[in-house]
mmCIF file of C-alpha atoms in Angstrom:
data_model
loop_
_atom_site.group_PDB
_atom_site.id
_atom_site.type_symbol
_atom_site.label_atom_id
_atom_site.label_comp_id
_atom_site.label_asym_id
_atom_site.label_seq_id
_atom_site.Cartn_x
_atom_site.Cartn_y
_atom_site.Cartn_z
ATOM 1 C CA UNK A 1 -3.625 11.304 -37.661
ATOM 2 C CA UNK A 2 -1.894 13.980 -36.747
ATOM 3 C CA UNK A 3 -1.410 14.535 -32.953
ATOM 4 C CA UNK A 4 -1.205 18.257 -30.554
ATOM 5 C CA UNK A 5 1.138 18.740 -27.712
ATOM 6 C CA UNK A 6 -0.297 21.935 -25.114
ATOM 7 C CA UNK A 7 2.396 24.183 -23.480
ATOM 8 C CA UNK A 8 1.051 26.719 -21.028
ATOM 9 C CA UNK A 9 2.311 28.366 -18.046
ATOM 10 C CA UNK A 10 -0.023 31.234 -15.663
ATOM 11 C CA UNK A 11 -0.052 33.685 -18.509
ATOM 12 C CA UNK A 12 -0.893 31.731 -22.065
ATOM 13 C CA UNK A 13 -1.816 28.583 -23.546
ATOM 14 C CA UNK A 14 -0.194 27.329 -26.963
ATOM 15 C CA UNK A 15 -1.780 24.274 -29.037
ATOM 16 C CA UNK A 16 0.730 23.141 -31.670
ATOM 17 C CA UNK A 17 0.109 20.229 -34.328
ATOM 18 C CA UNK A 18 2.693 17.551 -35.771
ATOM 19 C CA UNK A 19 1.143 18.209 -39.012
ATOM 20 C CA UNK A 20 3.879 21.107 -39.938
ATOM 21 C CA UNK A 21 4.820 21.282 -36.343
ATOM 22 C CA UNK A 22 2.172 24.639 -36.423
ATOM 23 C CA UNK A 23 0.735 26.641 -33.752
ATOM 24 C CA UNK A 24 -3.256 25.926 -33.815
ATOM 25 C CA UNK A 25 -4.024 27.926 -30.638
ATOM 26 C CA UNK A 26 -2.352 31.547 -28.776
ATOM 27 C CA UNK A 27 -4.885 31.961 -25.860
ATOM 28 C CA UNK A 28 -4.175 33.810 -22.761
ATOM 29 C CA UNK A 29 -4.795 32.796 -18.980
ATOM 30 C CA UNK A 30 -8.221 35.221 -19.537
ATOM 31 C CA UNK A 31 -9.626 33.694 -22.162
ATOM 32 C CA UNK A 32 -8.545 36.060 -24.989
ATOM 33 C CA UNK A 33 -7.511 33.744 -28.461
ATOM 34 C CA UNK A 34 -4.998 36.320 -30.435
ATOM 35 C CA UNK A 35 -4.256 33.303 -33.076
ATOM 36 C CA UNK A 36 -6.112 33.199 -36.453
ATOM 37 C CA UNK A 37 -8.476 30.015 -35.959
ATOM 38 C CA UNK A 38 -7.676 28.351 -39.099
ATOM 39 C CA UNK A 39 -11.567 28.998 -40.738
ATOM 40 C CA UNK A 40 -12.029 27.456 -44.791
ATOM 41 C CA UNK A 41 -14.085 30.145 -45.487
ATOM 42 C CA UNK A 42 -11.089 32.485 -45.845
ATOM 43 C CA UNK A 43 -7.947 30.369 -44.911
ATOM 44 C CA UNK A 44 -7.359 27.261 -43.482
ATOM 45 C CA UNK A 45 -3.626 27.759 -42.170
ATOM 46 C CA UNK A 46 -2.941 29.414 -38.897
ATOM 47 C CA UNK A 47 0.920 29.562 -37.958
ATOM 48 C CA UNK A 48 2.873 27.223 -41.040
ATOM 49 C CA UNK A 49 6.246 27.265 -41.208
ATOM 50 C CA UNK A 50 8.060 27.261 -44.743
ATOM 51 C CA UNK A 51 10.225 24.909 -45.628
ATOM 52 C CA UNK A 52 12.590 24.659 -48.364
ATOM 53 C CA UNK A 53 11.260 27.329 -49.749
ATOM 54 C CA UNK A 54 9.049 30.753 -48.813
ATOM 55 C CA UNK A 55 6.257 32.042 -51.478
ATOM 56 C CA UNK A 56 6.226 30.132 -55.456
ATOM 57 C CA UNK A 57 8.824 28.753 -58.162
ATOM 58 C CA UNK A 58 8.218 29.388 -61.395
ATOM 59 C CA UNK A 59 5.759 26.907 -62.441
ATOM 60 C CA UNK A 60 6.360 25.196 -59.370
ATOM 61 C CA UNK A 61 9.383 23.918 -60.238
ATOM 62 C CA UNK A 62 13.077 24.568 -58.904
ATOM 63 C CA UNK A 63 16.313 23.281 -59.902
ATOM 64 C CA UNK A 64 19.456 21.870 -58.422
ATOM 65 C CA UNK A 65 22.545 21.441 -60.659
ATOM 66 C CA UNK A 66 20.595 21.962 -63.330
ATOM 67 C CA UNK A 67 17.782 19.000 -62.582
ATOM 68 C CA UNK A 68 13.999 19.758 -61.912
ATOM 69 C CA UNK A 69 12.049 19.293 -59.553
ATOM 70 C CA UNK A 70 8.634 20.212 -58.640
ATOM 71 C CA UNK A 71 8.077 21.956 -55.379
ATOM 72 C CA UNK A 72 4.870 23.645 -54.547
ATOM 73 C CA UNK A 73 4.454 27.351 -53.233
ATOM 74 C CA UNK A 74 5.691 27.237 -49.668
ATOM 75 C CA UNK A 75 7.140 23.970 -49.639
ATOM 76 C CA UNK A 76 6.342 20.840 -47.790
ATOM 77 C CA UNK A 77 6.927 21.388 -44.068
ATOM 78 C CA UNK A 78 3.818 22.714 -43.602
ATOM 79 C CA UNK A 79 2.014 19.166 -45.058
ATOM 80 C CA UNK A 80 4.427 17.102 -43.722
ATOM 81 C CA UNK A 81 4.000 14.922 -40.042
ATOM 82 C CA UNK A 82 6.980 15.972 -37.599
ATOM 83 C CA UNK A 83 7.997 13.917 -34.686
ATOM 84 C CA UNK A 84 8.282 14.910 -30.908
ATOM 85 C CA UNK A 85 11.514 15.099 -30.176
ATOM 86 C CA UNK A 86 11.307 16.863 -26.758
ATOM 87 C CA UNK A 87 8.821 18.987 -23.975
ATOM 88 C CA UNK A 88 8.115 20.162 -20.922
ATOM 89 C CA UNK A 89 5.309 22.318 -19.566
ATOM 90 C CA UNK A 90 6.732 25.500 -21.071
ATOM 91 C CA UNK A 91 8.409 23.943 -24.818
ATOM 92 C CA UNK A 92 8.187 21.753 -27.232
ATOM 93 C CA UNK A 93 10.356 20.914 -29.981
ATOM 94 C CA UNK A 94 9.453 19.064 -33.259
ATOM 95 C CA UNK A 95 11.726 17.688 -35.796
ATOM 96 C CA UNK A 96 11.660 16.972 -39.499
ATOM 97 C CA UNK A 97 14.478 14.536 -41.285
ATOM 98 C CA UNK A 98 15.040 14.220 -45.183
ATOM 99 C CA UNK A 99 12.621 11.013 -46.368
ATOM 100 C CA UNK A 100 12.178 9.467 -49.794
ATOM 101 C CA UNK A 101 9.348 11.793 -50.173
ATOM 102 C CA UNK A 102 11.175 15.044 -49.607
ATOM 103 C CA UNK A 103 14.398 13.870 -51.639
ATOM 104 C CA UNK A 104 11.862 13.387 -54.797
ATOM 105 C CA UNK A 105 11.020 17.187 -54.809
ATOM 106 C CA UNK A 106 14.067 18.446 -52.624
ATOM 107 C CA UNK A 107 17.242 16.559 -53.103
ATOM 108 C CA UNK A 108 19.345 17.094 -50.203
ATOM 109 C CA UNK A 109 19.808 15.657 -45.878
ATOM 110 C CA UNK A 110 18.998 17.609 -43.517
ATOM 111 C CA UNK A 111 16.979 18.372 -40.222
ATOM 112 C CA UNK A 112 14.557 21.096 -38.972
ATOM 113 C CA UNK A 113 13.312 21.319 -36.146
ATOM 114 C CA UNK A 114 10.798 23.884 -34.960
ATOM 115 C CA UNK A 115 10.346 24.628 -31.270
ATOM 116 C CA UNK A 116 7.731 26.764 -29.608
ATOM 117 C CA UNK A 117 8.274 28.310 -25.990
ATOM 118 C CA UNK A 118 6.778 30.586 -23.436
ATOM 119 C CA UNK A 119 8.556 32.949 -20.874
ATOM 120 C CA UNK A 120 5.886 35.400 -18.978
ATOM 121 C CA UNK A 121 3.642 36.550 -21.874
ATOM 122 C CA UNK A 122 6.121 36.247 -24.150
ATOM 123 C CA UNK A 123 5.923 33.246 -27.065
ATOM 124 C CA UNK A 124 9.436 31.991 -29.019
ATOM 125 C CA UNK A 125 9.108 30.331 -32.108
ATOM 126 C CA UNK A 126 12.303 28.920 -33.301
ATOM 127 C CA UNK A 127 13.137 27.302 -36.268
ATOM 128 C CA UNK A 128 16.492 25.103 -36.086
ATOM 129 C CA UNK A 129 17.768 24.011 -39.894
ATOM 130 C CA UNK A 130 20.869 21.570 -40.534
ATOM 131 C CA UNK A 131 22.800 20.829 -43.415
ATOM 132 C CA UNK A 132 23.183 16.899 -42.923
ATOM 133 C CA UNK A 133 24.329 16.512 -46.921
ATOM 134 C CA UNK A 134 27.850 16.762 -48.390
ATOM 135 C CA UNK A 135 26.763 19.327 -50.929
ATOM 136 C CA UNK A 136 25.825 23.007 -49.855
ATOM 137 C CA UNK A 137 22.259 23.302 -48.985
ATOM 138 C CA UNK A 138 20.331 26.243 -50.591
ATOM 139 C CA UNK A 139 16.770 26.599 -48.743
ATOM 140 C CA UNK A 140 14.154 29.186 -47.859
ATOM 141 C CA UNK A 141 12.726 29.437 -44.473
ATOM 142 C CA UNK A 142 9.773 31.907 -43.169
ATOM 143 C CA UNK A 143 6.885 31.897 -40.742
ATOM 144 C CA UNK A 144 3.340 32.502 -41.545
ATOM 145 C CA UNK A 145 1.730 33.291 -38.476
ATOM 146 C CA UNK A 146 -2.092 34.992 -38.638
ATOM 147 C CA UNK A 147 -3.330 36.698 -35.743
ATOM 148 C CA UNK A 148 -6.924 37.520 -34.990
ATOM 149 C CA UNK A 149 -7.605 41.312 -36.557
ATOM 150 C CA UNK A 150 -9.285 43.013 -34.532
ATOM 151 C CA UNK A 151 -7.270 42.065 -31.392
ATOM 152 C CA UNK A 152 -9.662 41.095 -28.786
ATOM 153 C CA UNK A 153 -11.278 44.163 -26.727
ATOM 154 C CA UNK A 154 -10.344 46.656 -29.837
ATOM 155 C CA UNK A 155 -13.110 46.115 -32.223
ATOM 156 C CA UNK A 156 -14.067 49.671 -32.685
ATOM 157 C CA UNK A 157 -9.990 50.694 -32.961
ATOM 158 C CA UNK A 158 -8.037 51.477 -35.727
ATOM 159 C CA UNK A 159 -4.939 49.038 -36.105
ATOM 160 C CA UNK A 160 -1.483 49.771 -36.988
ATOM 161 C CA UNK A 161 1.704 48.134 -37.772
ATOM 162 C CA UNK A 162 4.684 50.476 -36.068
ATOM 163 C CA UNK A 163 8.605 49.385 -37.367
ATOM 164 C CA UNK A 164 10.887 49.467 -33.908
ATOM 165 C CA UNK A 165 13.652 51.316 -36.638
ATOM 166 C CA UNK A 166 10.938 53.968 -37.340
ATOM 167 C CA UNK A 167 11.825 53.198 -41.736
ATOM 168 C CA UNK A 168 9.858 53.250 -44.230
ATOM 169 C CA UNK A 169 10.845 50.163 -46.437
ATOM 170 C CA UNK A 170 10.017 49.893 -50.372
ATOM 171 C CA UNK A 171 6.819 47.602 -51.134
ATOM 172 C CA UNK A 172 7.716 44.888 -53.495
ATOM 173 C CA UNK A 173 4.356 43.284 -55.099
ATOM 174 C CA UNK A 174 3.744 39.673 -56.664
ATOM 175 C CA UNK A 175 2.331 38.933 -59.590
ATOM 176 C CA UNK A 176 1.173 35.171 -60.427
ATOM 177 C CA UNK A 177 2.667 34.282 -57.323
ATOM 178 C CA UNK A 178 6.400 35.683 -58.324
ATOM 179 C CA UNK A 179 8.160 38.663 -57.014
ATOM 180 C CA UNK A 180 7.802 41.739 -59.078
ATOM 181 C CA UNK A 181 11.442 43.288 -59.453
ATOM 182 C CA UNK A 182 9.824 46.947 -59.107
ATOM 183 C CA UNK A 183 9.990 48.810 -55.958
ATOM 184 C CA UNK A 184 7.134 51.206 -55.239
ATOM 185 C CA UNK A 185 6.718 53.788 -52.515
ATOM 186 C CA UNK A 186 6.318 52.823 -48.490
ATOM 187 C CA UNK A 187 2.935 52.568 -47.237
ATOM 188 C CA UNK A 188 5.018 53.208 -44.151
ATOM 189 C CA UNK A 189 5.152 56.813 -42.604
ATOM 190 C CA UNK A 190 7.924 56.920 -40.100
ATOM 191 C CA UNK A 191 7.895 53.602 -39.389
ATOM 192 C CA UNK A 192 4.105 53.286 -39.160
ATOM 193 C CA UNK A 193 1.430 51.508 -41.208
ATOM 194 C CA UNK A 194 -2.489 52.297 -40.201
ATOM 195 C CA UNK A 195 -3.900 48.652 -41.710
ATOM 196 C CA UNK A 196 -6.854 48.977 -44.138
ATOM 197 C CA UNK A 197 -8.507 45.814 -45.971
ATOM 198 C CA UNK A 198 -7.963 47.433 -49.462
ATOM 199 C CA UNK A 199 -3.884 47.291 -48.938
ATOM 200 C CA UNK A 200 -4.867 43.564 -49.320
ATOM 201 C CA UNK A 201 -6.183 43.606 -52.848
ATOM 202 C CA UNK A 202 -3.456 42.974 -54.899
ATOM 203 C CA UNK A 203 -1.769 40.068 -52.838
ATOM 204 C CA UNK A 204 0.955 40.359 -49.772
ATOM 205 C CA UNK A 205 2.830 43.127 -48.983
ATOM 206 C CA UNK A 206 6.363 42.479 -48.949
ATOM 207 C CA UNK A 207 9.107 44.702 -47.919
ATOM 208 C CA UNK A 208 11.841 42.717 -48.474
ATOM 209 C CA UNK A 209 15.080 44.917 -47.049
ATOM 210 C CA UNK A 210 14.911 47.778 -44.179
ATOM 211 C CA UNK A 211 12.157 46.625 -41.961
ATOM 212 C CA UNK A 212 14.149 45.620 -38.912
ATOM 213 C CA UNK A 213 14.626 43.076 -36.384
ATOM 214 C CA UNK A 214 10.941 44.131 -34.560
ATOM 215 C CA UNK A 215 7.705 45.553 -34.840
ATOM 216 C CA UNK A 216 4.213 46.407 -32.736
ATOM 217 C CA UNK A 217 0.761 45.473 -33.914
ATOM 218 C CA UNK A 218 -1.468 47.625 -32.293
ATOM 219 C CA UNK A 219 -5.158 48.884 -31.982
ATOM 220 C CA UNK A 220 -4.569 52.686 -31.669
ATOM 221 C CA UNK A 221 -4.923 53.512 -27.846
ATOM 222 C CA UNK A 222 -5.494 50.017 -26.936
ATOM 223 C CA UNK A 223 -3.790 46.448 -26.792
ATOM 224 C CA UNK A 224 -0.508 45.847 -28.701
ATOM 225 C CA UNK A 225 1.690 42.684 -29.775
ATOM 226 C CA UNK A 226 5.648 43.184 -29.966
ATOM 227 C CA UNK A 227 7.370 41.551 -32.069
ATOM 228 C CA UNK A 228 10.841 40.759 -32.471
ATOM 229 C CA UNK A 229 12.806 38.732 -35.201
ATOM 230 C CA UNK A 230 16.111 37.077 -35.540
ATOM 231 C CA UNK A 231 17.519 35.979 -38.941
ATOM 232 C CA UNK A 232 14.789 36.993 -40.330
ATOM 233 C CA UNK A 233 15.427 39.578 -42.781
ATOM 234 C CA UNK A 234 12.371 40.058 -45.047
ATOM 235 C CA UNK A 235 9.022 40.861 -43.453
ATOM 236 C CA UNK A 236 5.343 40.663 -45.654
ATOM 237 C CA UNK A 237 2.368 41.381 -44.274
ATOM 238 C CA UNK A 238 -1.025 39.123 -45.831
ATOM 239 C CA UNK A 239 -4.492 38.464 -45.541
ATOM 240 C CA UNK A 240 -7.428 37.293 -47.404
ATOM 241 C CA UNK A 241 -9.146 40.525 -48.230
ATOM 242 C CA UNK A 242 -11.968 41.385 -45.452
ATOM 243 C CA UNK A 243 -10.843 38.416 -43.338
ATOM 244 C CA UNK A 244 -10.409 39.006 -39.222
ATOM 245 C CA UNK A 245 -6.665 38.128 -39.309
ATOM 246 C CA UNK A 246 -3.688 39.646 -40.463
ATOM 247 C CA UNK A 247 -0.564 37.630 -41.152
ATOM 248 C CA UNK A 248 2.662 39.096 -40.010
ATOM 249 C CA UNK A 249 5.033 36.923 -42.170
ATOM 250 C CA UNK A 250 9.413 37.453 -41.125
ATOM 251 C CA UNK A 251 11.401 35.076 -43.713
ATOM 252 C CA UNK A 252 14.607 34.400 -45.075
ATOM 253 C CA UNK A 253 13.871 34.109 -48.419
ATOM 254 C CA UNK A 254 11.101 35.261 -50.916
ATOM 255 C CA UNK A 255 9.520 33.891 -54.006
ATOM 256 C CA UNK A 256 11.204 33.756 -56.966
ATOM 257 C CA UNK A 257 11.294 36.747 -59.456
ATOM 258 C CA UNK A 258 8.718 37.485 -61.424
ATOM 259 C CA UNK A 259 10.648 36.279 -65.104
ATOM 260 C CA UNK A 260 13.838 34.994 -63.501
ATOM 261 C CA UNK A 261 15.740 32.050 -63.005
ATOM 262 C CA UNK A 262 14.068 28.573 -61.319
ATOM 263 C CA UNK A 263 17.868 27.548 -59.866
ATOM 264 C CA UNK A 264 17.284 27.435 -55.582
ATOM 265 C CA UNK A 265 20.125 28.796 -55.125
ATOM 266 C CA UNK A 266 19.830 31.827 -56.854
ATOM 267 C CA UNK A 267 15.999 32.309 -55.309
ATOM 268 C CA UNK A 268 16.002 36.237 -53.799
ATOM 269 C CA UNK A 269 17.617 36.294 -50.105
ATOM 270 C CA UNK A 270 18.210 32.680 -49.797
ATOM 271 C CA UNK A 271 20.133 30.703 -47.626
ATOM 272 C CA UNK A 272 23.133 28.498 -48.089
ATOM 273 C CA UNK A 273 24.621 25.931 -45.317
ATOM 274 C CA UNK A 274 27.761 24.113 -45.970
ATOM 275 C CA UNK A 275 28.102 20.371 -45.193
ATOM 276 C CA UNK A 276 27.444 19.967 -41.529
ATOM 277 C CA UNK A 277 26.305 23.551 -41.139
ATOM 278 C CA UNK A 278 23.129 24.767 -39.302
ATOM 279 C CA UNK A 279 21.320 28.227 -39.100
ATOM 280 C CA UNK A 280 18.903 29.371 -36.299
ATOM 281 C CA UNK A 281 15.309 31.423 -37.180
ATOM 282 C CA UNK A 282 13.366 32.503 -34.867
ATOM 283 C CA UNK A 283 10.568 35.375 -33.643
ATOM 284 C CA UNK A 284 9.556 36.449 -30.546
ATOM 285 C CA UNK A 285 6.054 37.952 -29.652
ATOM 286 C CA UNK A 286 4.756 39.455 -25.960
ATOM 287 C CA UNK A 287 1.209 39.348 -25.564
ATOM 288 C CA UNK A 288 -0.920 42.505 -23.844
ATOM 289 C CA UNK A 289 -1.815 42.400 -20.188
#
């Protein structure tokens, strides 16, 4: 069964699970719960990390030097039981090492490790990946993080997404899973996004270049989360239609095109580590007063 280790200091409280080494609980020293509580009715994830790859394959299948293998949307990190590797009060780190059961979908070594900290108000999520094969490692990697919509005390508010670059990025839609190559006009205006259920309709949003390195969620005149993201290049933003949570999704890597190749390493803004190489992910977020 899986197991929870509690971090907390005076200002918040974070649960997280050793199934997918995932966040289950965001509360603050008042009571307030900001995290998406995980409910079937709509979705039963709450903060999964993705791992080796972020959104579908083709058929569910990728391929490595031209063998297949079959590797369902998101990839396995998220089902798979991590071990405690280290915490204190304030941090914990869990870690993930290539097994018999990843090499059959995933053929390569390597480690991640995913560690969760708290500064003030502020909450780190860090992803840590390493390259432990003698081949170049092509991978995916992308958080999936739902917080509670409305934020708590701004039911009546309208909420808003507002990019720290002030850009308004192209949306790039799925279909069956698989990124669409066409580009279509921002929903941003000047770096801001008023959130509306509807947007929801036909799948994520994904604005996969020019969204930044940070962004505010907000409920207009009211509380606001501030994000900030490092390696992280691609942003979508995801719910189920009329659910109470938004998911505010930073990756390195997207799905695979929408009638292109099944090959890893040629998945949209993937990542490659040399032999021995690692590569840090990570976003930040400061909770209101």
């Amino acid at each position: 069964m899986p197991s929870q280790t509690r971090i907390s200091n005076q200002d918040l409280t974070v649960d997280i699970s050793s199934l997918g080494a995932e966040m289950q609980a965001l509360t603050a020293a008042d009571g307030r719960s900001f995290l998406w509580n995980g409910d079937a009715a709509f979705w039963n994830g709450r903060s999964p990390v993705l791992f080796p790859i972020v959104g579908k394959a083709p058929e569910n299948r990728i391929s490595v030097d031209g063998r297949s293998y079959e590797l369902s949307q998101h990839g396995f990190a998220r089902r798979s039981e991590f071990t405690l590797a280290a915490s204190s009060a304030t941090m914990c780190r869990y870690e993930l090492a290539a097994s018999d059961a990843t090499r059959a979908v995933y053929p390569f070594e390597f480690l991640l490790a995913v560690e969760h900290s708290l500064n003030g108000r502020t909450l780190t999520v860090a992803a840590d990946v390493e390259n432990r094969d003698e081949k170049p490692m092509p991978f995916g990697l992308g958080f999936h993080s739902a917080f509670v919509w409305p934020i708590p005390g701004a039911a009546d508010k309208a909420h808003t997404i507002t990019l720290d670059n002030g850009a308004e990025p192209a949306l790039t839609r799925l279909e069956g899973g698989l990124i669409k190559r066409e580009k279509l006009a921002s929903p941003f205006k000047a770096g801001k996004l008023t959130l509306d259920h509807a947007m929801f309709e036909a799948d994520a949003m994904i604005f996969a270049e020019g969204a930044g390195e940070g962004l505010t969620y907000a409920a207009e005149g009211g509380p606001a989360l501030k994000f900030s993201f490092d390696n992280l290049p691609n942003l979508a933003l995801w719910q189920k239609p009329g659910a109470p949570f938004i998911c505010i999704e930073p990756w390195h890597g997207t799905a695979a095109e929408l009638g292109g190749s099944d090959d890893l390493a040629r998945r949209p803004y993937g990542v490659v580590l040399a032999s021995g190489e690692k590569a840090r992910f990570a976003f930040t977020v400061e909770l209101p007063v």
